[in-house]
Amino acid sequence: MKIFTAILTAAVPILTGFASSLPATASSLCTELDGATVVAEDGTFLGKMESTYSSDSIFNKYGEYGSKYSSSSIWNKYGQYGSKYSADSPFNKYSSTPPTIITKSRKTAKLTINKNLPSTVNPYAARSCFE
């Protein structure tokens, strides 16, 4: 996993150059998000946007990246990546450094409830795609 994190850390700045707006319709957004990778600002792999049955999914309540008890889950409201007070969390409405979503088509967006950042996806809207 550390090797994968190192690769993603190196790739994120490169992929950000391909950034463009994600689709506006819910159906198109869900299609675009399917299989996307979620990476923290510090390069930590936070999971994938996949079926609730996938072990790497941020929507698998029993997996490392979807459990509300895991330190590497955005759903842990007491953890670095899920607390509404953490700059690394998608749930901090003032954060300028929430996790990045990297889609299979290399589009990037921020996973956040912060409405003031460009190219964002609300984590609750994303979750609704996979329920």
PDB file of C-alpha atoms in Angstrom:
ATOM      1  CA  MET A   1       0.000   0.000   0.000  1.00  0.00           C
ATOM      2  CA  LYS A   2       2.885   2.399   0.720  1.00  0.00           C
ATOM      3  CA  ILE A   3       4.201   1.932  -2.828  1.00  0.00           C
ATOM      4  CA  PHE A   4       0.750   2.718  -4.226  1.00  0.00           C
ATOM      5  CA  THR A   5       0.563   5.839  -2.033  1.00  0.00           C
ATOM      6  CA  ALA A   6       3.968   6.967  -3.273  1.00  0.00           C
ATOM      7  CA  ILE A   7       2.893   6.524  -6.897  1.00  0.00           C
ATOM      8  CA  LEU A   8      -0.300   8.482  -6.304  1.00  0.00           C
ATOM      9  CA  THR A   9       1.586  11.228  -4.498  1.00  0.00           C
ATOM     10  CA  ALA A  10       3.788  11.675  -7.544  1.00  0.00           C
ATOM     11  CA  ALA A  11       0.865  11.438  -9.980  1.00  0.00           C
ATOM     12  CA  VAL A  12      -1.578  13.867  -8.369  1.00  0.00           C
ATOM     13  CA  PRO A  13       0.238  17.082  -9.378  1.00  0.00           C
ATOM     14  CA  ILE A  14       0.567  15.781 -12.941  1.00  0.00           C
ATOM     15  CA  LEU A  15      -3.056  14.703 -13.231  1.00  0.00           C
ATOM     16  CA  THR A  16      -4.291  17.999 -11.844  1.00  0.00           C
ATOM     17  CA  GLY A  17      -3.186  19.573 -15.123  1.00  0.00           C
ATOM     18  CA  PHE A  18      -5.960  17.617 -16.852  1.00  0.00           C
ATOM     19  CA  ALA A  19      -8.630  19.069 -14.545  1.00  0.00           C
ATOM     20  CA  SER A  20     -11.959  19.933 -16.079  1.00  0.00           C
ATOM     21  CA  SER A  21     -15.497  20.205 -14.838  1.00  0.00           C
ATOM     22  CA  LEU A  22     -17.246  16.977 -14.040  1.00  0.00           C
ATOM     23  CA  PRO A  23     -20.660  16.326 -15.645  1.00  0.00           C
ATOM     24  CA  ALA A  24     -23.596  18.337 -14.356  1.00  0.00           C
ATOM     25  CA  THR A  25     -26.294  15.629 -14.484  1.00  0.00           C
ATOM     26  CA  ALA A  26     -26.556  13.092 -11.691  1.00  0.00           C
ATOM     27  CA  SER A  27     -26.416  10.097 -14.031  1.00  0.00           C
ATOM     28  CA  SER A  28     -23.352  11.414 -15.863  1.00  0.00           C
ATOM     29  CA  LEU A  29     -21.667  12.301 -12.579  1.00  0.00           C
ATOM     30  CA  CYS A  30     -22.225   8.804 -11.202  1.00  0.00           C
ATOM     31  CA  THR A  31     -20.808   7.244 -14.359  1.00  0.00           C
ATOM     32  CA  GLU A  32     -17.737   9.508 -14.190  1.00  0.00           C
ATOM     33  CA  LEU A  33     -17.142   8.770 -10.483  1.00  0.00           C
ATOM     34  CA  ASP A  34     -17.360   4.984 -10.833  1.00  0.00           C
ATOM     35  CA  GLY A  35     -13.883   3.618 -10.121  1.00  0.00           C
ATOM     36  CA  ALA A  36     -12.392   7.006  -9.223  1.00  0.00           C
ATOM     37  CA  THR A  37      -9.584   7.178  -6.673  1.00  0.00           C
ATOM     38  CA  VAL A  38      -9.716   9.440  -3.610  1.00  0.00           C
ATOM     39  CA  VAL A  39      -6.409  10.852  -2.377  1.00  0.00           C
ATOM     40  CA  ALA A  40      -5.710  13.189   0.554  1.00  0.00           C
ATOM     41  CA  GLU A  41      -3.690  16.365   0.069  1.00  0.00           C
ATOM     42  CA  ASP A  42      -0.749  14.648   1.798  1.00  0.00           C
ATOM     43  CA  GLY A  43      -0.856  11.814  -0.783  1.00  0.00           C
ATOM     44  CA  THR A  44      -2.579   9.246   1.424  1.00  0.00           C
ATOM     45  CA  PHE A  45      -4.783   6.812  -0.496  1.00  0.00           C
ATOM     46  CA  LEU A  46      -8.301   7.151   0.952  1.00  0.00           C
ATOM     47  CA  GLY A  47     -10.061   4.557  -1.173  1.00  0.00           C
ATOM     48  CA  LYS A  48     -12.006   4.238  -4.378  1.00  0.00           C
ATOM     49  CA  MET A  49     -15.489   5.190  -5.476  1.00  0.00           C
ATOM     50  CA  GLU A  50     -16.861   1.730  -6.104  1.00  0.00           C
ATOM     51  CA  SER A  51     -19.620  -0.630  -5.071  1.00  0.00           C
ATOM     52  CA  THR A  52     -20.354  -0.977  -1.366  1.00  0.00           C
ATOM     53  CA  TYR A  53     -19.054  -4.556  -1.705  1.00  0.00           C
ATOM     54  CA  SER A  54     -15.575  -3.561  -2.891  1.00  0.00           C
ATOM     55  CA  SER A  55     -12.907  -3.827  -0.180  1.00  0.00           C
ATOM     56  CA  ASP A  56     -11.288  -0.538  -1.305  1.00  0.00           C
ATOM     57  CA  SER A  57     -14.562   1.378  -1.559  1.00  0.00           C
ATOM     58  CA  ILE A  58     -15.138   4.497   0.529  1.00  0.00           C
ATOM     59  CA  PHE A  59     -18.779   3.361   0.611  1.00  0.00           C
ATOM     60  CA  ASN A  60     -18.107  -0.077   2.153  1.00  0.00           C
ATOM     61  CA  LYS A  61     -19.089   0.421   5.806  1.00  0.00           C
ATOM     62  CA  TYR A  62     -17.072  -2.636   6.820  1.00  0.00           C
ATOM     63  CA  GLY A  63     -13.929  -1.842   4.838  1.00  0.00           C
ATOM     64  CA  GLU A  64     -10.841   0.141   5.776  1.00  0.00           C
ATOM     65  CA  TYR A  65     -11.823   3.153   3.672  1.00  0.00           C
ATOM     66  CA  GLY A  66     -15.549   3.223   4.405  1.00  0.00           C
ATOM     67  CA  SER A  67     -15.742   2.389   8.103  1.00  0.00           C
ATOM     68  CA  LYS A  68     -16.657   5.147  10.513  1.00  0.00           C
ATOM     69  CA  TYR A  69     -14.007   3.717  12.863  1.00  0.00           C
ATOM     70  CA  SER A  70     -11.031   3.581  10.470  1.00  0.00           C
ATOM     71  CA  SER A  71      -8.334   6.250  10.669  1.00  0.00           C
ATOM     72  CA  SER A  72      -8.075   6.205   6.863  1.00  0.00           C
ATOM     73  CA  SER A  73     -11.780   6.782   6.253  1.00  0.00           C
ATOM     74  CA  ILE A  74     -13.498  10.045   5.369  1.00  0.00           C
ATOM     75  CA  TRP A  75     -16.523   8.785   7.323  1.00  0.00           C
ATOM     76  CA  ASN A  76     -14.640   8.741  10.672  1.00  0.00           C
ATOM     77  CA  LYS A  77     -15.854  12.035  12.124  1.00  0.00           C
ATOM     78  CA  TYR A  78     -13.077  11.962  14.724  1.00  0.00           C
ATOM     79  CA  GLY A  79     -10.266  11.201  12.281  1.00  0.00           C
ATOM     80  CA  GLN A  80      -7.942  13.409  10.257  1.00  0.00           C
ATOM     81  CA  TYR A  81      -9.800  12.714   7.013  1.00  0.00           C
ATOM     82  CA  GLY A  82     -13.367  12.936   8.317  1.00  0.00           C
ATOM     83  CA  SER A  83     -13.496  15.540  11.079  1.00  0.00           C
ATOM     84  CA  LYS A  84     -15.391  18.719  10.295  1.00  0.00           C
ATOM     85  CA  TYR A  85     -12.464  20.581  11.890  1.00  0.00           C
ATOM     86  CA  SER A  86      -9.653  18.998   9.851  1.00  0.00           C
ATOM     87  CA  ALA A  87      -8.275  20.786   6.780  1.00  0.00           C
ATOM     88  CA  ASP A  88      -7.868  17.320   5.184  1.00  0.00           C
ATOM     89  CA  SER A  89     -11.552  16.447   5.491  1.00  0.00           C
ATOM     90  CA  PRO A  90     -14.285  16.766   2.871  1.00  0.00           C
ATOM     91  CA  PHE A  91     -16.624  17.761   5.710  1.00  0.00           C
ATOM     92  CA  ASN A  92     -14.780  20.954   6.683  1.00  0.00           C
ATOM     93  CA  LYS A  93     -16.787  23.613   4.864  1.00  0.00           C
ATOM     94  CA  TYR A  94     -13.856  26.043   4.945  1.00  0.00           C
ATOM     95  CA  SER A  95     -11.044  23.706   3.880  1.00  0.00           C
ATOM     96  CA  SER A  96      -9.004  24.601   0.828  1.00  0.00           C
ATOM     97  CA  THR A  97      -7.214  21.211   0.944  1.00  0.00           C
ATOM     98  CA  PRO A  98      -9.912  18.503   0.936  1.00  0.00           C
ATOM     99  CA  PRO A  99      -9.293  15.123  -0.743  1.00  0.00           C
ATOM    100  CA  THR A 100      -8.908  14.959  -4.511  1.00  0.00           C
ATOM    101  CA  ILE A 101     -10.950  12.668  -6.747  1.00  0.00           C
ATOM    102  CA  ILE A 102      -9.093  11.286  -9.765  1.00  0.00           C
ATOM    103  CA  THR A 103     -11.420   9.671 -12.288  1.00  0.00           C
ATOM    104  CA  LYS A 104     -10.519   6.984 -14.793  1.00  0.00           C
ATOM    105  CA  SER A 105     -10.614   9.638 -17.514  1.00  0.00           C
ATOM    106  CA  ARG A 106      -8.050  11.636 -15.485  1.00  0.00           C
ATOM    107  CA  LYS A 107     -10.418  14.428 -14.536  1.00  0.00           C
ATOM    108  CA  THR A 108      -9.879  15.804 -11.078  1.00  0.00           C
ATOM    109  CA  ALA A 109     -12.195  17.416  -8.549  1.00  0.00           C
ATOM    110  CA  LYS A 110     -12.215  18.047  -4.830  1.00  0.00           C
ATOM    111  CA  LEU A 111     -14.399  15.883  -2.605  1.00  0.00           C
ATOM    112  CA  THR A 112     -15.874  18.486  -0.272  1.00  0.00           C
ATOM    113  CA  ILE A 113     -18.881  20.304   1.107  1.00  0.00           C
ATOM    114  CA  ASN A 114     -17.023  23.595   0.554  1.00  0.00           C
ATOM    115  CA  LYS A 115     -19.112  25.420  -2.050  1.00  0.00           C
ATOM    116  CA  ASN A 116     -16.442  28.059  -2.671  1.00  0.00           C
ATOM    117  CA  LEU A 117     -13.918  25.796  -4.404  1.00  0.00           C
ATOM    118  CA  PRO A 118     -14.048  25.095  -8.155  1.00  0.00           C
ATOM    119  CA  SER A 119     -14.684  21.566  -9.486  1.00  0.00           C
ATOM    120  CA  THR A 120     -16.132  19.962  -6.372  1.00  0.00           C
ATOM    121  CA  VAL A 121     -18.225  16.895  -5.619  1.00  0.00           C
ATOM    122  CA  ASN A 122     -20.259  16.692  -2.442  1.00  0.00           C
ATOM    123  CA  PRO A 123     -19.437  13.438  -0.576  1.00  0.00           C
ATOM    124  CA  TYR A 124     -23.127  12.804   0.169  1.00  0.00           C
ATOM    125  CA  ALA A 125     -24.044  13.211  -3.515  1.00  0.00           C
ATOM    126  CA  ALA A 126     -21.216  10.834  -4.439  1.00  0.00           C
ATOM    127  CA  ARG A 127     -22.435   8.277  -1.886  1.00  0.00           C
ATOM    128  CA  SER A 128     -25.920   8.348  -3.401  1.00  0.00           C
ATOM    129  CA  CYS A 129     -24.415   7.060  -6.667  1.00  0.00           C
ATOM    130  CA  PHE A 130     -23.321   3.834  -4.975  1.00  0.00           C
ATOM    131  CA  GLU A 131     -26.203   3.038  -2.622  1.00  0.00           C
TER     132      GLU A 131
END
